PDB file of C-alpha atoms in Angstrom:
ATOM      1  CA  MET A   1      78.313 100.448 164.012  1.00  0.00           C
ATOM      2  CA  ASP A   2      80.318 101.869 166.935  1.00  0.00           C
ATOM      3  CA  TRP A   3      78.602 102.910 170.158  1.00  0.00           C
ATOM      4  CA  LYS A   4      80.821 105.400 171.915  1.00  0.00           C
ATOM      5  CA  LEU A   5      80.419 106.735 175.423  1.00  0.00           C
ATOM      6  CA  GLU A   6      81.416 110.370 175.027  1.00  0.00           C
ATOM      7  CA  LEU A   7      79.720 112.361 177.806  1.00  0.00           C
ATOM      8  CA  VAL A   8      79.108 111.703 181.512  1.00  0.00           C
ATOM      9  CA  PHE A   9      77.088 114.056 183.736  1.00  0.00           C
ATOM     10  CA  VAL A  10      78.714 114.937 187.061  1.00  0.00           C
ATOM     11  CA  PRO A  11      76.335 116.657 189.516  1.00  0.00           C
ATOM     12  CA  VAL A  12      77.931 119.605 191.333  1.00  0.00           C
ATOM     13  CA  SER A  13      76.706 122.346 193.650  1.00  0.00           C
ATOM     14  CA  ASP A  14      78.936 125.187 192.417  1.00  0.00           C
ATOM     15  CA  VAL A  15      79.667 125.230 188.688  1.00  0.00           C
ATOM     16  CA  ASP A  16      82.538 127.721 188.846  1.00  0.00           C
ATOM     17  CA  ARG A  17      84.234 125.892 191.731  1.00  0.00           C
ATOM     18  CA  ALA A  18      83.892 122.559 189.905  1.00  0.00           C
ATOM     19  CA  LYS A  19      85.238 124.015 186.661  1.00  0.00           C
ATOM     20  CA  ASP A  20      88.228 125.495 188.497  1.00  0.00           C
ATOM     21  CA  PHE A  21      88.927 122.157 190.213  1.00  0.00           C
ATOM     22  CA  TYR A  22      88.746 120.034 187.074  1.00  0.00           C
ATOM     23  CA  VAL A  23      90.632 122.474 184.817  1.00  0.00           C
ATOM     24  CA  ASN A  24      93.253 123.957 187.153  1.00  0.00           C
ATOM     25  CA  LYS A  25      93.839 121.086 189.572  1.00  0.00           C
ATOM     26  CA  VAL A  26      93.077 117.897 187.653  1.00  0.00           C
ATOM     27  CA  GLY A  27      94.110 119.195 184.222  1.00  0.00           C
ATOM     28  CA  PHE A  28      90.987 118.702 182.091  1.00  0.00           C
ATOM     29  CA  HIS A  29      90.537 120.827 178.957  1.00  0.00           C
ATOM     30  CA  ALA A  30      87.653 123.336 179.047  1.00  0.00           C
ATOM     31  CA  ASP A  31      85.719 122.577 175.846  1.00  0.00           C
ATOM     32  CA  PHE A  32      82.501 124.480 176.318  1.00  0.00           C
ATOM     33  CA  ASP A  33      80.883 126.839 178.841  1.00  0.00           C
ATOM     34  CA  GLU A  34      77.720 128.381 177.473  1.00  0.00           C
ATOM     35  CA  ARG A  35      74.196 129.395 178.389  1.00  0.00           C
ATOM     36  CA  PRO A  36      72.227 128.119 175.384  1.00  0.00           C
ATOM     37  CA  MET A  37      68.902 129.277 176.852  1.00  0.00           C
ATOM     38  CA  GLU A  38      67.356 130.793 179.966  1.00  0.00           C
ATOM     39  CA  GLY A  39      68.063 128.666 183.066  1.00  0.00           C
ATOM     40  CA  ILE A  40      70.652 126.433 181.381  1.00  0.00           C
ATOM     41  CA  ARG A  41      74.426 126.551 181.715  1.00  0.00           C
ATOM     42  CA  PHE A  42      76.362 123.744 180.069  1.00  0.00           C
ATOM     43  CA  VAL A  43      80.035 123.143 180.886  1.00  0.00           C
ATOM     44  CA  GLN A  44      81.920 120.359 179.099  1.00  0.00           C
ATOM     45  CA  LEU A  45      85.457 119.317 180.070  1.00  0.00           C
ATOM     46  CA  THR A  46      87.680 116.573 178.675  1.00  0.00           C
ATOM     47  CA  PRO A  47      90.614 114.742 180.278  1.00  0.00           C
ATOM     48  CA  PRO A  48      93.792 114.952 178.148  1.00  0.00           C
ATOM     49  CA  GLY A  49      93.706 112.270 175.448  1.00  0.00           C
ATOM     50  CA  SER A  50      90.188 111.092 176.285  1.00  0.00           C
ATOM     51  CA  ALA A  51      87.321 110.545 173.857  1.00  0.00           C
ATOM     52  CA  CYS A  52      84.881 110.885 176.756  1.00  0.00           C
ATOM     53  CA  SER A  53      84.100 114.198 178.425  1.00  0.00           C
ATOM     54  CA  ILE A  54      82.306 115.189 181.596  1.00  0.00           C
ATOM     55  CA  CYS A  55      79.681 117.890 181.868  1.00  0.00           C
ATOM     56  CA  PHE A  56      77.895 119.806 184.581  1.00  0.00           C
ATOM     57  CA  GLY A  57      76.092 123.073 184.873  1.00  0.00           C
ATOM     58  CA  GLU A  58      72.780 124.618 185.801  1.00  0.00           C
ATOM     59  CA  GLY A  59      69.379 123.226 184.883  1.00  0.00           C
ATOM     60  CA  LEU A  60      70.785 119.950 183.563  1.00  0.00           C
ATOM     61  CA  THR A  61      70.015 117.309 186.172  1.00  0.00           C
ATOM     62  CA  ASP A  62      68.066 116.693 189.357  1.00  0.00           C
ATOM     63  CA  ALA A  63      70.794 114.419 190.732  1.00  0.00           C
ATOM     64  CA  PRO A  64      72.175 115.631 194.059  1.00  0.00           C
ATOM     65  CA  PRO A  65      75.715 117.071 194.023  1.00  0.00           C
ATOM     66  CA  GLY A  66      78.326 114.410 194.717  1.00  0.00           C
ATOM     67  CA  SER A  67      76.123 111.522 193.576  1.00  0.00           C
ATOM     68  CA  ALA A  68      77.955 110.597 190.357  1.00  0.00           C
ATOM     69  CA  PRO A  69      78.845 106.925 190.182  1.00  0.00           C
ATOM     70  CA  SER A  70      82.496 106.231 190.796  1.00  0.00           C
ATOM     71  CA  LEU A  71      84.364 107.380 187.701  1.00  0.00           C
ATOM     72  CA  GLN A  72      87.664 106.008 186.443  1.00  0.00           C
ATOM     73  CA  MET A  73      90.412 107.153 184.095  1.00  0.00           C
ATOM     74  CA  VAL A  74      93.339 105.084 182.822  1.00  0.00           C
ATOM     75  CA  VAL A  75      96.861 106.514 182.486  1.00  0.00           C
ATOM     76  CA  SER A  76     100.188 105.230 181.223  1.00  0.00           C
ATOM     77  CA  ASP A  77     102.160 106.455 184.279  1.00  0.00           C
ATOM     78  CA  ILE A  78     100.492 106.281 187.684  1.00  0.00           C
ATOM     79  CA  GLN A  79     103.419 107.932 189.476  1.00  0.00           C
ATOM     80  CA  ALA A  80     103.320 110.939 187.118  1.00  0.00           C
ATOM     81  CA  ALA A  81      99.526 111.184 187.550  1.00  0.00           C
ATOM     82  CA  HIS A  82      99.886 111.048 191.336  1.00  0.00           C
ATOM     83  CA  THR A  83     102.656 113.664 191.311  1.00  0.00           C
ATOM     84  CA  GLN A  84     100.661 116.019 189.059  1.00  0.00           C
ATOM     85  CA  LEU A  85      97.482 115.776 191.135  1.00  0.00           C
ATOM     86  CA  LYS A  86      99.332 116.255 194.426  1.00  0.00           C
ATOM     87  CA  ALA A  87     101.375 119.195 193.060  1.00  0.00           C
ATOM     88  CA  ASN A  88      98.134 120.870 191.951  1.00  0.00           C
ATOM     89  CA  GLY A  89      96.622 120.610 195.424  1.00  0.00           C
ATOM     90  CA  VAL A  90      94.316 117.635 194.901  1.00  0.00           C
ATOM     91  CA  ASP A  91      93.804 115.500 198.022  1.00  0.00           C
ATOM     92  CA  VAL A  92      94.899 112.267 196.351  1.00  0.00           C
ATOM     93  CA  SER A  93      95.503 108.849 197.907  1.00  0.00           C
ATOM     94  CA  ASP A  94      98.840 107.098 197.893  1.00  0.00           C
ATOM     95  CA  VAL A  95      99.419 104.716 194.986  1.00  0.00           C
ATOM     96  CA  ASP A  96      97.665 101.400 195.674  1.00  0.00           C
ATOM     97  CA  ILE A  97      99.408  98.573 193.806  1.00  0.00           C
ATOM     98  CA  GLN A  98      97.201  95.585 192.999  1.00  0.00           C
ATOM     99  CA  ALA A  99      97.851  92.657 190.640  1.00  0.00           C
ATOM    100  CA  TRP A 100      95.238  93.957 188.156  1.00  0.00           C
ATOM    101  CA  GLY A 101      96.280  97.607 188.298  1.00  0.00           C
ATOM    102  CA  HIS A 102      97.808 100.478 190.204  1.00  0.00           C
ATOM    103  CA  PHE A 103      95.385 103.104 191.510  1.00  0.00           C
ATOM    104  CA  VAL A 104      95.124 106.548 193.029  1.00  0.00           C
ATOM    105  CA  ASN A 105      91.837 107.986 194.219  1.00  0.00           C
ATOM    106  CA  PHE A 106      90.470 111.471 194.757  1.00  0.00           C
ATOM    107  CA  ALA A 107      87.155 113.297 195.004  1.00  0.00           C
ATOM    108  CA  ASP A 108      85.978 116.615 193.647  1.00  0.00           C
ATOM    109  CA  PRO A 109      84.762 119.367 196.038  1.00  0.00           C
ATOM    110  CA  ASP A 110      81.250 117.832 196.043  1.00  0.00           C
ATOM    111  CA  GLY A 111      82.468 114.304 196.793  1.00  0.00           C
ATOM    112  CA  ASN A 112      82.170 112.784 193.311  1.00  0.00           C
ATOM    113  CA  LYS A 113      84.699 109.946 193.467  1.00  0.00           C
ATOM    114  CA  TRP A 114      87.409 109.260 190.905  1.00  0.00           C
ATOM    115  CA  ALA A 115      89.944 106.467 190.451  1.00  0.00           C
ATOM    116  CA  VAL A 116      92.999 106.757 188.235  1.00  0.00           C
ATOM    117  CA  GLN A 117      94.317 103.395 187.086  1.00  0.00           C
ATOM    118  CA  TYR A 118      97.482 102.160 185.458  1.00  0.00           C
ATOM    119  CA  ILE A 119      97.096  98.725 183.864  1.00  0.00           C
ATOM    120  CA  PRO A 120     100.502  96.964 183.778  1.00  0.00           C
ATOM    121  CA  SER A 121      99.384  94.414 181.173  1.00  0.00           C
ATOM    122  CA  ARG A 122      98.651  97.109 178.574  1.00  0.00           C
ATOM    123  CA  PRO A 123     101.563  98.453 176.517  1.00  0.00           C
ATOM    124  CA  ASN A 124     100.637 102.097 177.309  1.00  0.00           C
ATOM    125  CA  GLY A 125      98.726 101.584 180.517  1.00  0.00           C
TER     126      GLY A 125
END
């Protein structure tokens, strides 16, 4: 039996601002944005090629905005990821080259922290 992590909650203060950031700046796909019942808004976004999505909205969590644990994505080309994020207006770090991986870091408008990693020992990152 497989156990697959497919959804991570990211607490945000402004749903529309967060959706704009993740879709138009970072490049996530907007999968779902619905109000299934009174007081609930559920937004689900997925990074390109990922089996795991993020979600946020209204009435979903009591966690304070910006308190998501550090999140990490893996890419096959760290320079291309850095260039894309920077070109889209994301305040992204320079590429940090370590023996175990190459990294860039950024945060969403609420301060939820992200790392993007390239793993040289993997054939496709």
